[in-house]
Coordinates of C-alpha atoms and ligand atoms in Angstrom, one line a residue:
M14 CA 71.1 112.6 90.0
Y15 CA 70.1 115.8 91.2
L16 CA 72.7 118.5 91.0
N17 CA 72.3 122.1 92.4
V18 CA 73.7 124.1 89.4
L19 CA 74.4 127.9 89.3
I20 CA 74.6 129.2 86.1
A21 CA 76.3 132.7 85.6
D22 CA 75.6 133.4 81.8
D23 CA 73.6 136.7 80.4
S24 CA 72.3 134.5 77.4
E25 CA 69.4 132.2 78.5
D26 CA 69.8 130.5 75.4
D27 CA 73.1 129.8 76.3
A28 CA 72.2 128.7 79.8
L29 CA 69.3 126.4 78.4
L30 CA 72.0 124.6 75.9
L31 CA 74.0 123.8 79.4
V32 CA 71.2 122.5 80.9
R33 CA 69.9 120.4 78.0
E34 CA 73.5 118.9 78.1
L35 CA 73.6 118.4 81.7
R36 CA 70.3 116.2 81.3
Q37 CA 71.9 114.5 78.4
G38 CA 74.5 113.4 80.5
G39 CA 72.2 111.5 83.3
Y40 CA 71.5 114.9 85.7
H41 CA 68.5 116.7 86.7
P42 CA 69.9 120.1 87.4
Q43 CA 68.1 122.2 89.3
F44 CA 69.3 125.7 88.3
Q45 CA 69.1 129.1 88.7
R46 CA 70.7 131.5 86.3
V47 CA 72.1 135.1 87.2
D48 CA 73.5 137.9 85.0
T49 CA 74.5 140.3 87.6
R50 CA 76.9 139.8 90.3
E51 CA 74.3 141.3 93.1
E52 CA 72.5 138.4 91.9
L53 CA 75.3 136.1 92.0
E54 CA 76.1 137.0 95.6
R55 CA 72.5 136.7 97.0
A56 CA 72.0 133.6 95.1
L57 CA 75.4 131.8 96.3
E58 CA 73.9 133.1 100.1
Q59 CA 71.6 129.7 99.4
R60 CA 74.9 127.5 99.9
H61 CA 73.4 124.6 98.5
W62 CA 75.0 124.7 95.5
Q63 CA 77.2 121.8 94.1
L64 CA 78.7 123.3 90.9
V65 CA 79.3 126.8 89.1
I66 CA 79.3 127.5 85.7
T67 CA 80.1 130.8 84.5
D68 CA 80.5 132.4 81.3
H69 CA 83.6 134.2 80.7
T70 CA 82.7 137.6 80.0
M71 CA 79.4 139.1 81.1
P72 CA 78.4 142.7 80.5
G73 CA 79.1 144.6 84.1
F74 CA 81.1 141.3 85.3
N75 CA 83.0 138.3 84.3
S76 CA 84.4 135.0 85.2
S77 CA 86.9 136.1 88.1
D78 CA 84.7 138.0 89.7
V79 CA 82.9 135.1 89.7
L80 CA 85.5 133.2 91.1
E81 CA 86.0 136.0 93.6
S82 CA 82.7 135.7 94.9
V83 CA 82.4 131.9 95.3
K84 CA 85.9 131.5 97.1
R85 CA 84.7 134.6 99.5
S86 CA 81.8 132.6 100.2
G87 CA 83.5 129.9 101.7
M88 CA 82.0 127.2 99.5
D89 CA 83.9 124.2 98.3
V90 CA 81.8 124.3 95.2
P91 CA 83.9 123.4 91.6
V92 CA 83.7 126.8 89.1
I93 CA 83.5 125.6 85.7
I94 CA 84.0 128.5 82.6
V95 CA 82.5 127.7 79.7
S96 CA 82.9 130.3 76.6
G97 CA 82.9 130.5 73.5
T98 CA 86.0 133.6 73.6
I99 CA 88.1 132.8 76.1
G100 CA 91.5 132.4 74.9
E101 CA 94.7 130.1 75.8
E102 CA 96.1 133.3 78.4
A103 CA 93.1 133.8 79.8
A104 CA 91.9 130.3 80.6
V105 CA 95.5 129.8 82.4
Q106 CA 94.6 133.1 84.3
A107 CA 91.5 131.7 85.2
M108 CA 92.8 128.2 86.3
K109 CA 95.4 130.0 88.7
A110 CA 92.4 132.3 90.1
G111 CA 90.7 129.0 90.9
A112 CA 88.4 127.8 88.4
Q113 CA 88.5 123.9 88.1
D114 CA 88.3 123.8 84.1
Y115 CA 87.3 125.8 81.1
I116 CA 85.1 124.7 78.5
M117 CA 84.6 126.1 75.0
K118 CA 81.1 126.5 73.7
D119 CA 81.9 124.4 70.5
N120 CA 83.2 121.4 72.4
L121 CA 80.3 120.6 75.3
A122 CA 81.1 117.1 74.9
R123 CA 83.8 117.4 77.4
L124 CA 81.4 119.2 80.0
I125 CA 80.0 115.9 81.6
P126 CA 83.6 114.3 82.5
A127 CA 84.6 117.5 83.7
I128 CA 81.6 117.7 86.1
E129 CA 82.2 114.1 87.1
R130 CA 85.5 114.4 88.0
E131 CA 84.8 117.8 89.8
L132 CA 82.1 116.0 91.7
R133 CA 84.1 113.1 92.7
E134 CA 87.0 115.5 93.8
V135 CA 85.0 117.7 96.1
E136 CA 83.7 114.4 97.8
T137 CA 87.2 113.2 98.3
R138 CA 88.0 116.5 100.0
R139 CA 85.0 116.7 102.1
A140 CA 86.0 113.2 103.2
R141 CA 89.7 114.1 103.8
H142 CA 88.4 116.7 105.7
Q143 CA 85.9 114.9 108.1
A144 CA 88.8 112.7 108.9
E145 CA 91.1 115.1 109.3
Q146 CA 88.1 116.7 111.9
A147 CA 88.1 113.2 113.4
L148 CA 91.9 113.2 113.9
S149 CA 92.6 116.3 115.7
H150 CA 89.7 115.6 118.1
M151 CA 90.8 112.0 118.5
A152 CA 94.4 113.5 119.0
Y153 CA 92.4 116.1 121.9
H154 CA 90.1 114.3 123.3
D155 CA 89.4 110.9 125.3
S156 CA 87.6 108.7 123.0
L157 CA 85.1 107.1 126.0
T158 CA 84.2 109.8 127.7
N159 CA 84.9 112.7 124.6
L160 CA 86.4 114.8 127.4
L161 CA 89.7 116.5 126.9
N162 CA 92.5 114.0 127.4
R163 CA 95.7 114.9 129.0
S164 CA 98.0 116.2 126.8
M165 CA 95.2 118.6 125.8
L166 CA 94.5 119.7 129.6
H167 CA 98.2 120.5 130.0
D168 CA 97.6 122.7 127.0
R169 CA 94.6 124.5 128.3
L170 CA 96.4 124.6 131.7
D171 CA 99.4 126.7 130.6
Q172 CA 97.7 128.9 128.9
A173 CA 95.2 129.6 132.0
L174 CA 98.0 130.0 134.2
T175 CA 99.8 132.4 131.6
R176 CA 96.7 134.3 131.6
A177 CA 96.1 134.6 135.5
R178 CA 99.4 135.7 136.0
R179 CA 99.4 138.4 133.6
D180 CA 95.5 139.9 134.8
D181 CA 95.8 138.6 138.3
T182 CA 93.4 136.4 138.6
L183 CA 92.5 133.0 140.0
V184 CA 92.6 129.6 138.7
A185 CA 91.4 126.3 140.6
V186 CA 92.7 122.9 139.6
L187 CA 90.5 120.0 140.9
F188 CA 91.6 116.7 140.8
I189 CA 89.1 114.1 140.9
D190 CA 89.6 110.4 141.5
L191 CA 86.4 108.0 141.7
D192 CA 86.3 106.2 144.7
R193 CA 85.0 102.1 144.1
F194 CA 85.3 102.4 140.5
K195 CA 87.6 99.0 140.2
I196 CA 85.1 97.1 141.9
I197 CA 82.4 98.0 139.9
N198 CA 84.5 97.4 136.7
D199 CA 85.9 94.0 138.1
T200 CA 82.6 93.0 139.1
F201 CA 80.4 93.9 135.9
G202 CA 83.3 93.9 133.3
H203 CA 84.4 96.7 131.3
T204 CA 81.3 97.2 128.9
T205 CA 79.6 98.6 132.2
G206 CA 82.5 100.0 133.9
D207 CA 82.9 102.0 130.7
M208 CA 79.1 103.3 131.0
L209 CA 79.7 104.6 134.5
L210 CA 82.7 106.0 133.3
Q211 CA 80.5 107.8 130.7
S212 CA 77.8 108.7 133.1
A213 CA 79.9 109.9 135.6
A214 CA 81.9 112.5 132.9
E215 CA 78.4 113.4 131.9
R216 CA 77.4 114.4 135.7
L217 CA 80.7 116.4 135.9
R218 CA 79.8 118.1 133.1
S219 CA 76.7 119.3 135.0
C220 CA 78.2 120.1 138.3
V221 CA 81.2 123.0 136.4
R222 CA 80.6 126.1 135.2
R223 CA 80.0 126.2 131.2
Q224 CA 83.8 127.8 130.7
D225 CA 85.5 125.5 132.7
T226 CA 88.2 123.0 131.2
I227 CA 87.5 119.0 131.9
A228 CA 89.8 116.3 131.4
R229 CA 89.9 112.9 132.2
Y230 CA 93.0 112.3 133.4
G231 CA 93.5 108.4 134.1
G232 CA 91.2 105.3 134.3
D233 CA 88.7 106.9 137.0
E234 CA 90.8 110.3 137.1
F235 CA 89.5 113.3 136.3
V236 CA 90.7 117.2 136.2
V237 CA 88.8 120.6 136.1
V238 CA 90.3 123.7 135.7
M239 CA 88.3 127.1 137.0
E240 CA 89.2 129.9 135.7
N241 CA 88.4 133.7 136.5
L242 CA 87.5 132.8 140.2
E243 CA 86.0 135.1 142.5
S244 CA 87.1 133.6 145.7
R245 CA 88.1 130.0 146.7
N246 CA 84.8 129.2 147.5
E247 CA 83.5 129.2 144.3
A248 CA 85.9 126.0 143.3
A249 CA 84.7 124.0 146.7
A250 CA 81.0 124.8 145.6
V251 CA 81.8 123.2 142.4
A252 CA 83.8 120.2 144.4
Q253 CA 80.8 120.0 146.7
A254 CA 78.4 119.6 144.0
I255 CA 80.7 117.2 142.6
I256 CA 80.8 114.9 145.4
D257 CA 76.9 115.4 145.9
A258 CA 76.6 114.1 142.2
M259 CA 78.8 110.7 142.3
M260 CA 77.3 109.8 145.5
K261 CA 73.6 109.3 144.1
P262 CA 73.4 106.0 142.4
F263 CA 74.3 105.3 138.8
R264 CA 71.8 103.0 137.0
I265 CA 73.5 100.8 134.5
N266 CA 72.1 98.0 132.4
H267 CA 69.9 97.1 135.3
H268 CA 71.7 97.5 137.9
E269 CA 72.1 100.4 141.0
M270 CA 75.7 101.0 141.4
Y271 CA 77.3 103.6 143.9
I272 CA 80.7 104.8 143.9
G273 CA 82.1 108.2 145.4
S274 CA 84.7 110.5 144.8
S275 CA 87.7 112.6 146.8
I276 CA 88.7 115.9 145.4
G277 CA 91.5 117.7 146.0
I278 CA 92.1 121.6 145.1
V279 CA 95.0 123.6 144.6
F280 CA 95.0 127.1 143.5
S281 CA 97.1 128.9 140.9
R282 CA 98.3 131.6 143.6
D283 CA 99.7 129.1 146.1
C284 CA 102.2 127.1 143.6
D285 CA 103.7 128.8 141.1
G286 CA 105.2 125.7 139.2
R287 CA 103.7 124.8 135.8
G288 CA 100.6 123.2 135.2
E289 CA 102.1 119.6 135.7
M290 CA 103.1 120.9 139.4
L291 CA 99.7 122.3 139.9
I292 CA 97.8 118.9 139.1
K293 CA 100.3 116.9 140.7
R294 CA 99.8 118.9 143.9
A295 CA 95.9 118.5 143.6
D296 CA 96.2 114.5 143.5
V297 CA 98.1 114.7 146.6
A298 CA 95.3 117.2 148.2
M299 CA 92.9 114.4 146.7
F300 CA 95.0 111.6 148.5
R301 CA 94.9 113.6 151.9
A302 CA 90.9 114.0 151.2
K303 CA 90.7 110.1 150.6
S304 CA 92.4 109.5 153.5
M305 CA 90.1 111.1 155.9
G306 CA 87.1 109.0 154.4
R307 CA 85.3 109.1 151.4
N308 CA 83.4 111.8 149.7
K309 CA 85.3 114.6 150.7
Y310 CA 87.2 117.4 149.3
Q311 CA 90.6 118.9 150.5
F312 CA 92.8 122.3 149.3
Y313 CA 96.4 122.0 148.9
V314 CA 98.1 123.3 151.8
A315 CA 102.2 123.6 151.6
E316 CA 103.0 121.0 154.3
M317 CA 101.6 118.6 152.1
G318 CA 104.7 118.6 150.4
D319 CA 105.0 117.5 146.8
E320 CA 105.0 113.7 147.9
N321 CA 103.2 112.8 144.5
E322 CA 104.6 109.5 145.0
S323 CA 103.1 108.6 148.1
R324 CA 100.8 106.3 146.6
N325 CA 103.0 104.3 144.9
Q326 CA 105.4 104.0 147.5
L327 CA 102.2 103.1 149.6
E328 CA 101.0 100.6 147.1
Q329 CA 104.5 98.9 147.4
S330 CA 104.7 98.7 150.7
L331 CA 101.4 97.5 151.3
Y332 CA 102.2 94.4 149.5
Q333 CA 104.8 93.4 152.1
A334 CA 102.4 94.5 155.0
L335 CA 100.7 91.0 155.4
A336 CA 104.0 89.2 155.2
R337 CA 105.8 91.5 157.3
S338 CA 103.0 90.9 160.0
E339 CA 102.6 95.3 159.8
L340 CA 98.5 94.9 159.8
E341 CA 96.7 94.6 163.5
L342 CA 93.2 94.4 164.4
F343 CA 91.9 96.9 166.7
Y344 CA 88.8 96.2 168.6
Q345 CA 85.7 98.8 169.1
P346 CA 83.4 98.0 171.8
Q347 CA 79.3 97.5 171.1
V348 CA 77.2 97.9 173.9
H349 CA 73.6 97.2 174.7
I350 CA 72.1 100.5 175.1
S351 CA 69.4 99.2 177.8
T352 CA 71.5 97.0 179.9
G353 CA 74.9 98.7 179.4
R354 CA 76.6 95.4 178.9
L355 CA 78.9 94.2 176.1
R356 CA 77.5 93.3 173.1
G357 CA 81.2 92.6 171.6
A358 CA 83.4 94.6 169.3
E359 CA 84.1 95.4 165.6
V360 CA 87.2 94.3 164.3
L361 CA 88.8 97.6 162.6
L362 CA 91.8 97.1 160.4
R363 CA 95.1 98.9 161.4
W364 CA 98.5 99.1 159.7
R365 CA 101.7 99.9 161.7
H366 CA 103.5 101.7 159.0
P367 CA 107.1 101.5 159.5
D368 CA 107.8 105.5 158.5
L369 CA 104.0 106.8 159.2
G370 CA 102.7 104.6 162.5
L371 CA 99.9 103.7 163.0
V372 CA 97.4 104.1 159.5
A373 CA 93.7 103.8 159.6
P374 CA 92.0 102.0 156.9
G375 CA 90.6 105.3 155.2
L376 CA 94.1 105.9 153.5
F377 CA 94.5 102.2 152.1
I378 CA 91.4 100.4 151.9
D379 CA 91.0 101.5 148.5
L380 CA 94.4 100.2 147.8
L381 CA 93.7 97.0 148.9
E382 CA 90.8 96.9 146.6
E383 CA 92.3 98.0 143.7
T384 CA 95.4 95.9 143.8
G385 CA 93.0 93.0 144.9
L386 CA 95.0 92.2 147.9
I387 CA 91.7 92.5 149.9
L388 CA 91.2 89.3 149.2
P389 CA 94.2 87.9 151.3
V390 CA 94.1 90.3 153.8
G391 CA 90.2 90.5 154.1
E392 CA 90.6 86.6 155.1
W393 CA 93.2 87.4 157.4
V394 CA 91.2 89.8 159.2
L395 CA 88.3 86.9 159.5
R396 CA 90.6 84.5 160.4
T397 CA 92.5 86.4 163.0
A398 CA 89.1 87.8 164.3
C399 CA 87.4 84.2 164.7
Q400 CA 90.4 82.6 166.2
Q401 CA 90.7 85.4 168.7
W402 CA 86.9 85.4 169.7
N403 CA 87.2 81.3 170.2
D404 CA 90.1 81.5 172.0
W405 CA 88.1 84.4 174.4
L406 CA 85.5 82.2 174.3
K407 CA 87.4 79.2 175.3
E408 CA 89.0 81.0 178.0
G409 CA 85.7 82.2 179.6
V410 CA 86.5 85.9 178.9
I411 CA 83.5 86.4 176.8
T412 CA 80.3 83.9 176.7
E413 CA 78.5 82.9 173.2
E414 CA 76.2 85.8 173.5
H415 CA 79.2 87.9 172.4
V416 CA 79.8 89.2 168.9
V417 CA 82.7 89.8 166.9
S418 CA 81.7 91.8 163.8
V419 CA 83.9 91.8 160.6
N420 CA 83.9 94.3 157.6
I421 CA 83.3 92.6 154.3
S422 CA 84.4 95.1 151.1
S423 CA 82.1 94.9 148.5
Y424 CA 85.0 92.9 146.3
Q425 CA 84.7 90.0 148.9
F426 CA 81.3 90.2 149.0
K427 CA 81.0 89.2 145.4
G428 CA 84.2 88.6 143.8
A429 CA 85.7 85.7 145.6
D430 CA 83.6 83.0 147.0
L431 CA 82.6 84.4 150.6
V432 CA 80.8 81.6 151.2
F433 CA 83.2 79.0 150.9
T434 CA 86.0 81.1 152.8
V435 CA 83.7 82.0 155.7
G436 CA 82.8 78.2 156.2
N437 CA 86.5 77.2 156.3
I438 CA 87.4 79.7 158.5
L439 CA 84.3 79.0 161.1
A440 CA 85.4 75.6 160.5
D441 CA 89.2 75.8 161.0
T442 CA 88.7 78.1 164.2
E443 CA 86.1 76.3 165.6
L444 CA 84.1 79.8 166.4
P445 CA 80.4 79.3 166.6
P446 CA 78.8 80.6 163.4
H447 CA 76.4 82.9 165.3
M448 CA 79.0 84.5 167.3
L449 CA 80.6 86.1 164.1
D450 CA 78.5 89.0 162.5
L451 CA 79.5 90.0 158.9
E452 CA 79.2 94.0 158.1
I453 CA 78.1 94.7 154.7
T454 CA 77.4 98.3 153.4
E455 CA 74.4 98.9 151.9
G456 CA 75.7 100.5 149.0
T457 CA 77.4 96.7 148.4
L458 CA 74.2 95.3 149.1
M459 CA 72.3 97.9 146.4
E460 CA 74.7 97.0 143.8
D461 CA 73.1 93.6 142.5
T462 CA 70.4 93.2 144.7
Q463 CA 69.3 89.7 143.3
L464 CA 73.0 88.3 143.7
S465 CA 73.3 89.8 147.3
Q466 CA 70.5 88.0 148.0
Q467 CA 71.3 84.8 147.1
I468 CA 74.5 85.4 149.0
L469 CA 73.1 86.8 152.2
Q470 CA 70.6 83.5 152.2
T471 CA 73.6 81.2 151.8
L472 CA 75.5 83.2 154.8
K473 CA 72.5 83.2 156.9
E474 CA 71.7 79.3 156.7
M475 CA 75.4 79.1 157.7
G476 CA 74.2 80.7 161.0
V477 CA 76.1 83.8 160.6
H478 CA 74.8 86.9 162.2
L479 CA 74.2 89.6 159.5
S480 CA 74.2 93.4 159.4
I481 CA 73.9 96.1 157.2
D482 CA 76.8 98.8 157.5
D483 CA 76.9 102.6 156.7
F484 CA 72.7 102.2 156.7
G485 CA 71.3 105.4 155.3
T486 CA 73.9 106.9 153.0
G487 CA 73.0 105.0 150.2
Y488 CA 69.4 104.5 148.8
S489 CA 67.7 101.1 149.7
S490 CA 64.4 100.8 148.9
L491 CA 62.0 99.5 151.5
S492 CA 61.4 96.1 149.6
Y493 CA 64.3 95.0 149.3
L494 CA 65.5 95.4 153.0
K495 CA 62.5 93.1 153.4
K496 CA 63.8 90.2 151.3
F497 CA 67.0 90.5 152.5
P498 CA 67.7 88.0 155.8
I499 CA 69.4 90.8 157.8
D500 CA 69.5 90.5 161.7
C501 CA 71.0 94.1 162.3
L502 CA 71.1 97.7 161.0
K503 CA 73.8 100.1 161.7
I504 CA 72.3 103.5 161.3
D505 CA 75.9 105.7 159.6
Q506 CA 77.8 108.0 161.9
S507 CA 76.9 111.1 159.9
F508 CA 73.3 110.7 161.0
V509 CA 74.5 110.2 164.6
R510 CA 77.4 112.4 165.8
D511 CA 75.5 115.7 165.7
L512 CA 72.1 114.4 166.1
I513 CA 71.4 116.7 169.2
N514 CA 72.0 119.8 167.0
N515 CA 70.4 119.0 163.4
A516 CA 66.8 118.4 163.3
D517 CA 67.1 116.5 160.3
D518 CA 69.7 113.7 161.5
A519 CA 67.5 113.6 164.9
V520 CA 64.4 112.6 162.1
I521 CA 66.8 110.3 160.0
A522 CA 67.8 108.3 162.7
T523 CA 64.2 107.9 164.4
A524 CA 62.7 106.8 161.6
I525 CA 65.5 104.0 160.8
I526 CA 64.9 102.6 164.2
G527 CA 61.4 102.6 163.9
L528 CA 61.9 101.2 160.3
S529 CA 64.1 98.3 161.7
H530 CA 62.1 97.6 164.2
N531 CA 59.1 97.0 162.3
L532 CA 61.5 94.9 159.8
N533 CA 62.0 92.8 163.3
M534 CA 65.7 94.1 162.7
K535 CA 68.1 95.5 165.5
V536 CA 69.7 98.7 165.2
I537 CA 73.4 99.9 166.5
A538 CA 74.1 103.7 166.0
E539 CA 77.5 104.4 165.3
G540 CA 79.7 107.6 165.9
V541 CA 78.2 108.4 169.5
E542 CA 80.3 110.7 171.1
N543 CA 78.7 112.3 173.9
N544 CA 76.1 111.2 176.7
D545 CA 73.0 113.2 174.9
V546 CA 73.2 111.1 171.9
L547 CA 73.0 108.4 173.8
Q548 CA 70.3 109.5 175.6
F549 CA 68.0 110.3 172.5
L550 CA 68.9 107.0 171.4
A551 CA 67.8 105.4 174.4
E552 CA 64.5 107.3 174.2
Q553 CA 64.2 106.1 171.0
N554 CA 64.2 102.5 171.7
C555 CA 67.4 102.2 170.0
D556 CA 69.0 98.3 170.7
M557 CA 72.7 99.1 170.7
Y558 CA 75.5 101.7 170.3
Q559 CA 79.1 102.2 169.3
G560 CA 81.5 105.5 169.4
Y561 CA 84.1 107.0 171.2
H562 CA 81.7 108.3 174.1
Y563 CA 82.1 104.4 175.0
S564 CA 85.6 103.4 173.7
R565 CA 87.7 104.3 170.7
P566 CA 88.9 101.5 168.8
V567 CA 91.4 100.1 171.1
P568 CA 94.5 97.2 170.5
L569 CA 94.1 93.9 171.6
S570 CA 95.8 94.1 174.9
E571 CA 93.6 97.3 175.9
F572 CA 90.2 95.5 174.7
F573 CA 91.0 92.4 176.6
G574 CA 91.2 94.8 180.0
I575 CA 87.6 96.0 178.8
L576 CA 86.6 92.8 178.6
Q577 CA 88.1 91.4 182.1
R578 CA 86.4 94.5 183.8
E579 CA 83.3 93.7 182.1
L580 CA 83.5 90.1 183.2
K581 CA 83.9 91.6 187.1
E582 CA 81.1 93.7 186.5
V583 CA 78.7 90.8 185.4
A584 CA 79.8 88.4 188.2
Ligands
LIG14 P1 83.0 101.4 159.5 O1 82.7 99.9 159.4 O2 81.7 101.9 159.4 O3 83.6 101.8 161.0 C1 83.4 102.6 161.8 C2 84.6 103.5 161.5 O4 84.3 104.8 162.4 C3 85.7 103.2 162.3 O5 87.0 104.0 161.5 C4 85.7 103.9 163.7 O6 87.0 103.9 164.2 C5 85.0 105.3 163.0 N1 84.4 105.3 164.7 C6 83.7 104.3 165.7 N2 83.0 105.5 166.8 C7 83.5 106.8 165.8 C8 83.0 107.9 166.5 O7 82.4 107.8 168.0 N3 83.7 109.4 166.3 C9 83.9 108.9 165.3 N4 84.4 110.0 164.1 N5 84.5 107.9 164.4 C10 84.1 106.7 164.9 P2 88.0 103.4 161.3 O8 88.6 102.2 161.9 O9 88.8 104.2 160.3 O10 87.4 102.7 160.0 C11 87.0 102.9 158.3 C12 86.3 102.2 157.8 O11 87.4 101.1 157.2 C13 85.0 101.2 158.3 O12 83.9 101.9 158.3 C14 85.2 100.1 157.0 O13 84.5 100.4 156.2 C15 86.6 100.2 156.7 N6 87.1 98.9 157.5 C16 88.3 99.2 158.5 N7 88.4 97.6 158.7 C17 88.1 97.2 157.6 C18 88.4 95.7 157.3 O14 89.5 94.4 158.3 N8 87.9 95.0 156.2 C19 87.3 96.1 155.5 N9 86.9 95.5 154.3 N10 86.5 97.3 155.9 C20 87.6 97.7 156.8
LIG15 MG1 82.0 98.6 159.9
LIG16 MG1 80.2 102.0 159.4

């Protein structure tokens, strides 16, 4: 075994004697002899020493100087004194000063066992130190993402707030919640879910400043603490960067995955409570951001209150919503652009909450998905819509050309047996399959393209209409679009709403229309809010539209009115 030994001895012969002893003990010593303190200190700088052997007294320095120098070097290296002259008292003194052992020159037989013991102990100390480091790392970090954990976050945040108050600086807390993570975790399994969280954490890291604190707060929740902000915009810019980063597809195990994020931001100056309070309020703001639609950030304002229980409460009441008949379908007309005639309607879920009033799905679709309630609720939506549509068909209020569009969440699309459910509902309600249009988002389809293709194919064979919803927000490649048996493409409203003022949007919308027609698909523009946009779409030969310009989503009775008006006009 190789052994790097530093020998402090003024006698070369004595040193060689030691080396011979080491060789006989089975070591291959790589050694250096020093006989002044300066030489010793220079040698110690090399730091690779495993053992120091020193004489007790040498001209100019002695073993206690050696001990002191080794100690100062910070190295954990055993020092053994080998001396002919050391007396009992000096030996005890030396041991107290940190020498591991002392050996008489005339009893060198003790040297090897002493070295073996000391090297073992160094090894034990090193292992223990490593274990301690690992333990303390574990105590402060999240093992999956290696970000700080919750308890460390609280420490850091409280420290940051103390500093901010002392120096009158600004701290921001960002509460980040990933959208759709639960679905991916359930669809692809935990291993994939874990990998996704790791990549998300990595992206998060790349968005914040070096000095910022990032912690994993819960399953798919993260908190960022930013200190010494010049302005509030700085926090907003980081939030936007995070949102942009999370919207890009994740590629894990050959699957393309889409998540997103909602972020709540609170500033130290708006809240004189402790860190915990700030996090709660950032959470409240995040929840508000989520209710406005995904991929948004929101500052906390006092009017939001501290309704930190609201999410739990909402979840509880959501469980009863279906049974209590609090869920309701709204209808938003879809219109053929060339004729102005009704194509049909998209059904949009609403919740008549006893306290909150009418609640739009932005606030609860995620919860439905996370709790798995989306399956029974989704089935209810589908059944109710088909039933109503067939009733109207029988009553002659609509014709077989009119289509009812139903949103299918990613969870429904892959989680349960959608094909079976749709088949049953069509059979039970007797709605002709071609009058049902299923809207599936681009993100859902791209998550597992092969599976998507199979499911779509089966649905197509049943005769139902298939549309891609929110098109343009994902990253579909053309080759896939060609493989999917899709009838219709819905241009996401983010490209439509402002298309007159935004040249980029106009280009994208135009391209999507051209592309769809090339692939023999029809195009619906959603989010048409004024006549200028409608005119533009008409010029681009867009097939259909829906939006506030024609009508907002309306309750059943109101939509019935629209149908009757339409009926009169056609007649
Ligand atoms: P979506 O499928 O893209 O539905 C269109 C959304 O745009 C609706 O929001 C609608 O009210 C809104 N909208 C329509 N025209 C305009 C317009 O001119 N301007 C603006 N600013 N907005 C317009 P809503 O009803 O809040 O629904 C949001 C999303 O919730 C839907 O997006 C859909 O993804 C989901 N959703 C709604 N109902 C259901 C459902 O029954 N099942 C599932 N799985 N998801 C649903
Ligand atoms: Mg839709
Ligand atoms: Mg849409």
